[in-house]
Every structure is written in C-alpha cells, then in structure tokens.
Coordinates of C-alpha atoms in Angstrom, one line a residue:
M1 CA 46.5 29.9 68.4
T2 CA 44.9 27.1 66.2
N3 CA 45.9 25.0 63.2
G4 CA 49.4 26.4 63.3
A5 CA 48.2 29.8 62.5
T6 CA 50.1 32.7 63.9
S7 CA 48.3 35.7 65.4
P8 CA 49.3 39.1 64.1
V9 CA 51.5 41.1 66.5
T10 CA 51.2 44.9 66.7
V11 CA 54.3 46.8 67.6
A12 CA 53.7 50.3 69.0
T13 CA 56.5 52.8 68.4
L14 CA 56.8 55.7 70.7
K15 CA 58.1 58.8 69.1
V16 CA 59.8 61.2 71.5
E17 CA 59.8 64.7 70.3
H18 CA 62.4 67.0 71.8
S19 CA 61.4 70.6 72.3
P20 CA 63.8 73.1 70.9
L21 CA 66.5 74.2 73.3
L22 CA 66.0 77.7 74.8
S23 CA 68.8 80.2 74.7
P24 CA 71.0 79.8 77.8
T25 CA 70.7 82.5 80.4
S26 CA 73.1 83.5 83.2
S27 CA 73.5 86.1 85.9
Q28 CA 76.2 87.1 88.4
S29 CA 75.9 87.9 92.0
V30 CA 78.3 90.7 93.0
T31 CA 79.0 91.4 96.7
E32 CA 81.2 94.4 97.5
T33 CA 81.6 97.3 99.9
V34 CA 80.5 100.9 99.5
N35 CA 83.3 102.7 101.4
G36 CA 83.3 106.1 103.1
F37 CA 85.7 108.1 105.2
H38 CA 85.4 110.5 108.2
R39 CA 88.0 112.3 110.2
F40 CA 87.2 113.1 113.8
V41 CA 89.3 115.8 115.5
I42 CA 89.2 115.9 119.3
Q43 CA 90.5 119.3 120.4
G44 CA 90.9 119.9 124.2
Y45 CA 91.5 116.3 125.3
S46 CA 92.7 117.3 128.8
L47 CA 89.4 119.1 129.4
A48 CA 87.4 116.1 128.3
K49 CA 89.3 113.7 130.5
G50 CA 87.6 113.1 133.8
M51 CA 84.1 113.4 132.4
G52 CA 83.3 110.0 133.8
I53 CA 83.3 106.3 132.8
G54 CA 80.8 105.7 130.0
K55 CA 80.6 109.4 129.1
H56 CA 81.5 110.1 125.5
I57 CA 82.3 112.7 122.9
V58 CA 80.5 112.1 119.6
S59 CA 81.4 113.1 116.0
D60 CA 79.0 114.6 113.6
N61 CA 76.9 112.1 111.6
F62 CA 78.3 111.0 108.2
T63 CA 76.7 108.9 105.5
V64 CA 78.1 105.7 103.9
G65 CA 76.2 103.2 101.9
G66 CA 72.8 104.9 102.6
Y67 CA 73.3 104.8 106.4
R68 CA 74.3 107.4 108.9
W69 CA 77.3 106.7 111.2
A70 CA 79.0 108.4 114.1
I71 CA 82.2 108.0 116.1
Y72 CA 82.1 107.8 119.9
F73 CA 85.2 108.6 122.0
Y74 CA 85.2 107.7 125.7
P75 CA 88.1 109.7 127.4
D76 CA 87.6 107.7 130.7
G77 CA 86.7 104.4 129.0
K78 CA 83.4 102.7 128.4
N79 CA 84.0 99.7 130.7
P80 CA 83.6 100.4 134.4
E81 CA 85.8 97.4 135.2
D82 CA 88.8 99.1 133.6
S83 CA 88.7 102.1 136.1
S84 CA 89.6 104.7 133.4
T85 CA 92.8 102.8 132.4
Y86 CA 91.9 102.9 128.7
V87 CA 90.2 105.2 126.3
S88 CA 87.5 103.6 124.2
V89 CA 86.5 104.3 120.6
F90 CA 83.4 102.9 118.8
I91 CA 81.6 103.4 115.5
A92 CA 77.8 103.5 115.8
L93 CA 74.9 103.1 113.4
A94 CA 73.1 106.4 113.7
S95 CA 70.2 105.8 111.4
E96 CA 67.4 103.3 111.2
G97 CA 68.5 99.9 109.9
T98 CA 68.4 96.2 110.6
D99 CA 71.2 93.7 110.1
V100 CA 73.5 96.2 108.4
R101 CA 76.7 94.4 107.5
A102 CA 79.9 96.4 107.3
L103 CA 83.7 96.5 107.6
F104 CA 85.4 99.1 109.8
E105 CA 88.7 100.7 110.3
L106 CA 89.8 103.0 113.1
T107 CA 93.1 104.8 112.9
L108 CA 94.6 107.0 115.7
M109 CA 96.9 109.3 113.8
D110 CA 100.6 109.8 114.7
Q111 CA 101.1 113.6 114.6
S112 CA 104.9 113.5 114.7
G113 CA 105.1 112.9 111.0
K114 CA 106.7 109.4 111.5
G115 CA 103.6 107.6 110.1
K116 CA 103.4 105.2 113.1
H117 CA 99.6 105.3 113.2
K118 CA 97.6 103.0 115.5
V119 CA 95.3 101.0 113.1
H120 CA 92.4 98.6 113.9
S121 CA 91.1 97.3 110.6
H122 CA 88.7 94.8 109.1
F123 CA 90.0 95.6 105.6
D124 CA 92.6 93.6 103.7
R125 CA 92.5 90.6 106.0
S126 CA 90.5 87.4 106.3
L127 CA 87.5 87.5 108.6
E128 CA 86.6 84.1 110.1
S129 CA 83.0 85.2 110.8
G130 CA 82.6 87.6 107.9
P131 CA 81.7 91.3 108.2
Y132 CA 80.3 92.7 111.4
T133 CA 76.5 93.0 111.7
L134 CA 74.8 95.9 113.4
K135 CA 71.3 94.8 114.4
Y136 CA 69.6 98.2 114.9
R137 CA 70.1 101.9 115.4
G138 CA 72.6 102.6 118.1
S139 CA 74.5 99.3 117.6
M140 CA 78.2 99.8 117.9
W141 CA 81.5 98.2 116.9
G142 CA 84.8 99.2 118.4
Y143 CA 87.2 98.7 121.3
K144 CA 86.7 99.2 125.0
R145 CA 90.5 99.1 125.4
F146 CA 91.4 101.1 122.4
F147 CA 94.6 102.6 124.0
R148 CA 96.0 102.7 127.4
R149 CA 95.4 106.3 128.6
A150 CA 98.7 106.8 130.4
L151 CA 100.6 105.9 127.3
L152 CA 98.4 107.9 125.1
E153 CA 99.1 111.1 127.0
T154 CA 102.8 110.8 126.5
S155 CA 102.7 109.6 122.9
D156 CA 102.9 111.3 119.5
Y157 CA 99.2 110.7 119.0
L158 CA 98.4 113.6 121.3
K159 CA 99.7 117.0 120.1
D160 CA 98.7 120.4 121.3
D161 CA 96.0 118.7 123.4
C162 CA 94.5 117.3 120.2
L163 CA 93.7 113.8 118.9
I164 CA 92.8 112.8 115.4
I165 CA 90.8 109.6 114.6
N166 CA 90.2 108.5 111.0
C167 CA 87.4 106.2 110.4
T168 CA 86.6 104.1 107.3
V169 CA 83.2 102.3 106.9
G170 CA 82.6 99.7 104.2
V171 CA 78.9 98.8 103.9
V172 CA 78.4 95.4 102.3
V173 CA 76.0 95.4 99.4
S174 CA 74.9 92.6 97.0
A175 CA 73.4 92.9 93.5
I176 CA 72.7 90.8 90.5
D177 CA 74.9 91.9 87.6
C178 CA 74.0 90.8 84.1
S179 CA 75.7 93.6 82.1
R180 CA 79.2 92.1 82.2
L181 CA 78.0 88.8 80.9
H182 CA 75.6 90.0 78.2
S183 CA 77.2 93.3 77.2
I184 CA 76.8 94.1 73.5
Q185 CA 79.6 95.8 71.7
V186 CA 78.1 98.5 69.5
P187 CA 80.1 98.7 66.3
V188 CA 81.3 101.9 64.9
S189 CA 78.9 103.4 62.4
D190 CA 79.8 102.7 58.8
I191 CA 76.7 104.3 57.3
G192 CA 78.9 106.8 55.4
A193 CA 80.6 103.9 53.6
H194 CA 77.3 102.3 52.7
F195 CA 76.0 105.6 51.2
G196 CA 79.2 105.8 49.2
M197 CA 78.6 102.3 47.8
L198 CA 75.0 103.2 47.0
L199 CA 76.2 106.2 45.0
E200 CA 79.0 104.2 43.3
N201 CA 76.9 101.3 42.0
M202 CA 73.8 103.6 41.4
E203 CA 71.5 100.9 42.6
G204 CA 67.9 102.2 43.2
S205 CA 68.8 105.7 42.0
D206 CA 65.7 107.7 41.1
I207 CA 67.1 111.1 40.1
T208 CA 69.8 112.4 37.8
F209 CA 71.7 115.6 38.0
D210 CA 73.0 117.1 34.7
V211 CA 76.0 119.3 35.5
A212 CA 77.7 120.7 32.4
G213 CA 76.8 117.6 30.5
E214 CA 78.1 115.2 33.2
K215 CA 75.5 112.9 34.7
F216 CA 75.3 112.2 38.5
R217 CA 72.7 109.6 39.5
S218 CA 71.5 109.7 43.1
H219 CA 68.6 109.0 45.5
K220 CA 65.9 111.5 46.3
L221 CA 65.2 110.3 49.9
V222 CA 68.8 110.4 50.9
L223 CA 69.4 113.8 49.5
A224 CA 66.2 115.2 51.0
A225 CA 67.0 113.8 54.4
R226 CA 70.5 115.2 54.4
S227 CA 70.0 118.6 52.8
P228 CA 67.1 121.1 53.2
V229 CA 68.1 122.6 49.8
F230 CA 67.7 119.4 48.0
R231 CA 64.5 118.6 49.9
T232 CA 63.0 121.9 48.7
E233 CA 64.1 121.3 45.1
I234 CA 62.9 117.7 45.0
F235 CA 59.7 117.6 47.0
D236 CA 58.4 121.2 47.3
G237 CA 58.7 122.1 43.6
V238 CA 55.9 122.1 41.1
D239 CA 57.0 118.7 39.7
E240 CA 57.7 116.2 42.4
Q241 CA 58.0 113.3 39.8
K242 CA 60.9 114.9 37.9
K243 CA 63.7 112.5 37.2
E244 CA 66.4 115.0 36.1
M245 CA 67.7 118.3 37.4
V246 CA 70.0 120.6 35.4
I247 CA 72.7 122.4 37.3
T248 CA 74.2 125.3 35.4
D249 CA 76.2 127.3 37.9
L250 CA 78.7 124.7 39.1
E251 CA 81.5 122.6 37.6
P252 CA 81.0 118.8 37.9
R253 CA 83.9 118.3 40.3
V254 CA 82.8 121.1 42.6
F255 CA 79.2 119.8 42.5
K256 CA 80.2 116.3 43.5
R257 CA 82.4 117.4 46.3
H258 CA 80.2 120.0 47.9
S259 CA 76.8 118.5 47.2
F260 CA 77.1 114.7 47.4
G261 CA 79.9 114.8 49.8
R262 CA 78.0 116.9 52.3
C263 CA 75.0 114.7 52.0
G264 CA 76.9 111.6 52.8
E265 CA 76.3 110.1 49.4
C266 CA 79.9 109.9 48.4

C-alpha cells in the first residue's frame, strides 16, 4: 500500500445449489406367525405303557409354515431320572431346517365334557426370551414332566384307554410389506359419463346421423369400437370419408336409445 492508495479487494461468493428433494420412500417389516393345528389320538394307552423309558409313540408328520412337524409321546417318560413317574410330550422338527423359530401349544384334552383341558402354551403371553428356536432336524420342544402318570390314569383325560393331544405350531416369519403404505385406491370407472359429455357437447364429432330429419352428431372411432354394426358401416363401406349417414327405418328417440345408448355415447 503506497501513497494512501487502497488495493482492490475481491470478494468471492460461494453459491450453494441444492439438489431437488427425492420423493420419500418407506417400508414396513412385518413379523407374524403362520399357524397350523394337528390332533394326535393315542388309542390303547395301557398297551403302550411299559414300553420303556425314552421309548416313544410318534404322530404322523404335519406341515406348518413350510416345515414338517411331529408329536412324540413317551408313556414311560423321556427322563431316566424320573423312573416312569411322568409321561413326556414333545414337538419335533421333522424336516430339514436351521434356526426355525416357532411358538407351540400342547393341549391334553379333557374327555368328560367339562372343558378342563391341560394346556401348555406360548401363545397369548409374553415370552422373555422370544419364540423357541429349533436348531436342526430332530430338535424338540416339550415337557419331560408333562403329566404325572398315576394321576393321568385316574383322570378324565384318559377315556376308553384313549388320550387326545392337540398341538398348535406357529412358525415365525418376517417380510417387508410396502403395499399397506403405498396402496393406490383405483377409482370407479366414469368412462360412461365422459362419453355422455362428449356426445352432449359434440366436441370433435366427425359424423352425423340423419334420422327422420333429426340430426345426431357423433364420433366414428367410439361408435366403431363399441359396435361391429357401426364399424362395418363406417369403415368397411365404399366411402370411408362420409360425414353423414341417413337412417330411414327408425324413429329418432328409438335410434338414440338403442344405438348411442348401447355404444356408451349417451
């Protein structure tokens, strides 16, 4: 800086451009259970009793949530330490699978009609550790001490040497659901009303019908699309460029109701 002169100062202005905002997106994770039910009837309990600790009777396989399952009943118990004091009941994963998460319910049915069933259930209650996880084929969930055998044999659960065990399996599945958040309500079609307005205001009309001196203006494409008779008359005739057709065998009101009405043009 000399002789009191002032040096010029350059100021740089930074312009920040904002990109347009994209439309917001969203999704919803839905975790629920796919439930299935199986009834296992054990006929001839007294003959099964005494088969040995760890020996079982198994139900037929049933499918829930894409996996096969089976119910195992141990008349003399599964646990050697209990010395056949209890009967044991388990649900087993009978197909290939890893880390299958599920809820279970085992119900020993009261056959007296009193409805006092013996229920062990994961459903409709809070689970501290969440659903049970079966690691591989043959994994089981159930009770070694399902019911004391001496009490079972004098109860209403055993009738005519028969036991009934109901089983519910709920396989846990998760999915991303967007349909509920982005569902589009399709409006009811009002094309008929639009065609009516088109006829009423005669906008774009390109053909005229002369019916007993009364003129009806309409649209070739609409008539041809809706009526094979009009299509033949309009486009398959010798003169496709004709602008007027004369109708001699109908009254005007009949022509309008039966011709235009059926074509959706009124």
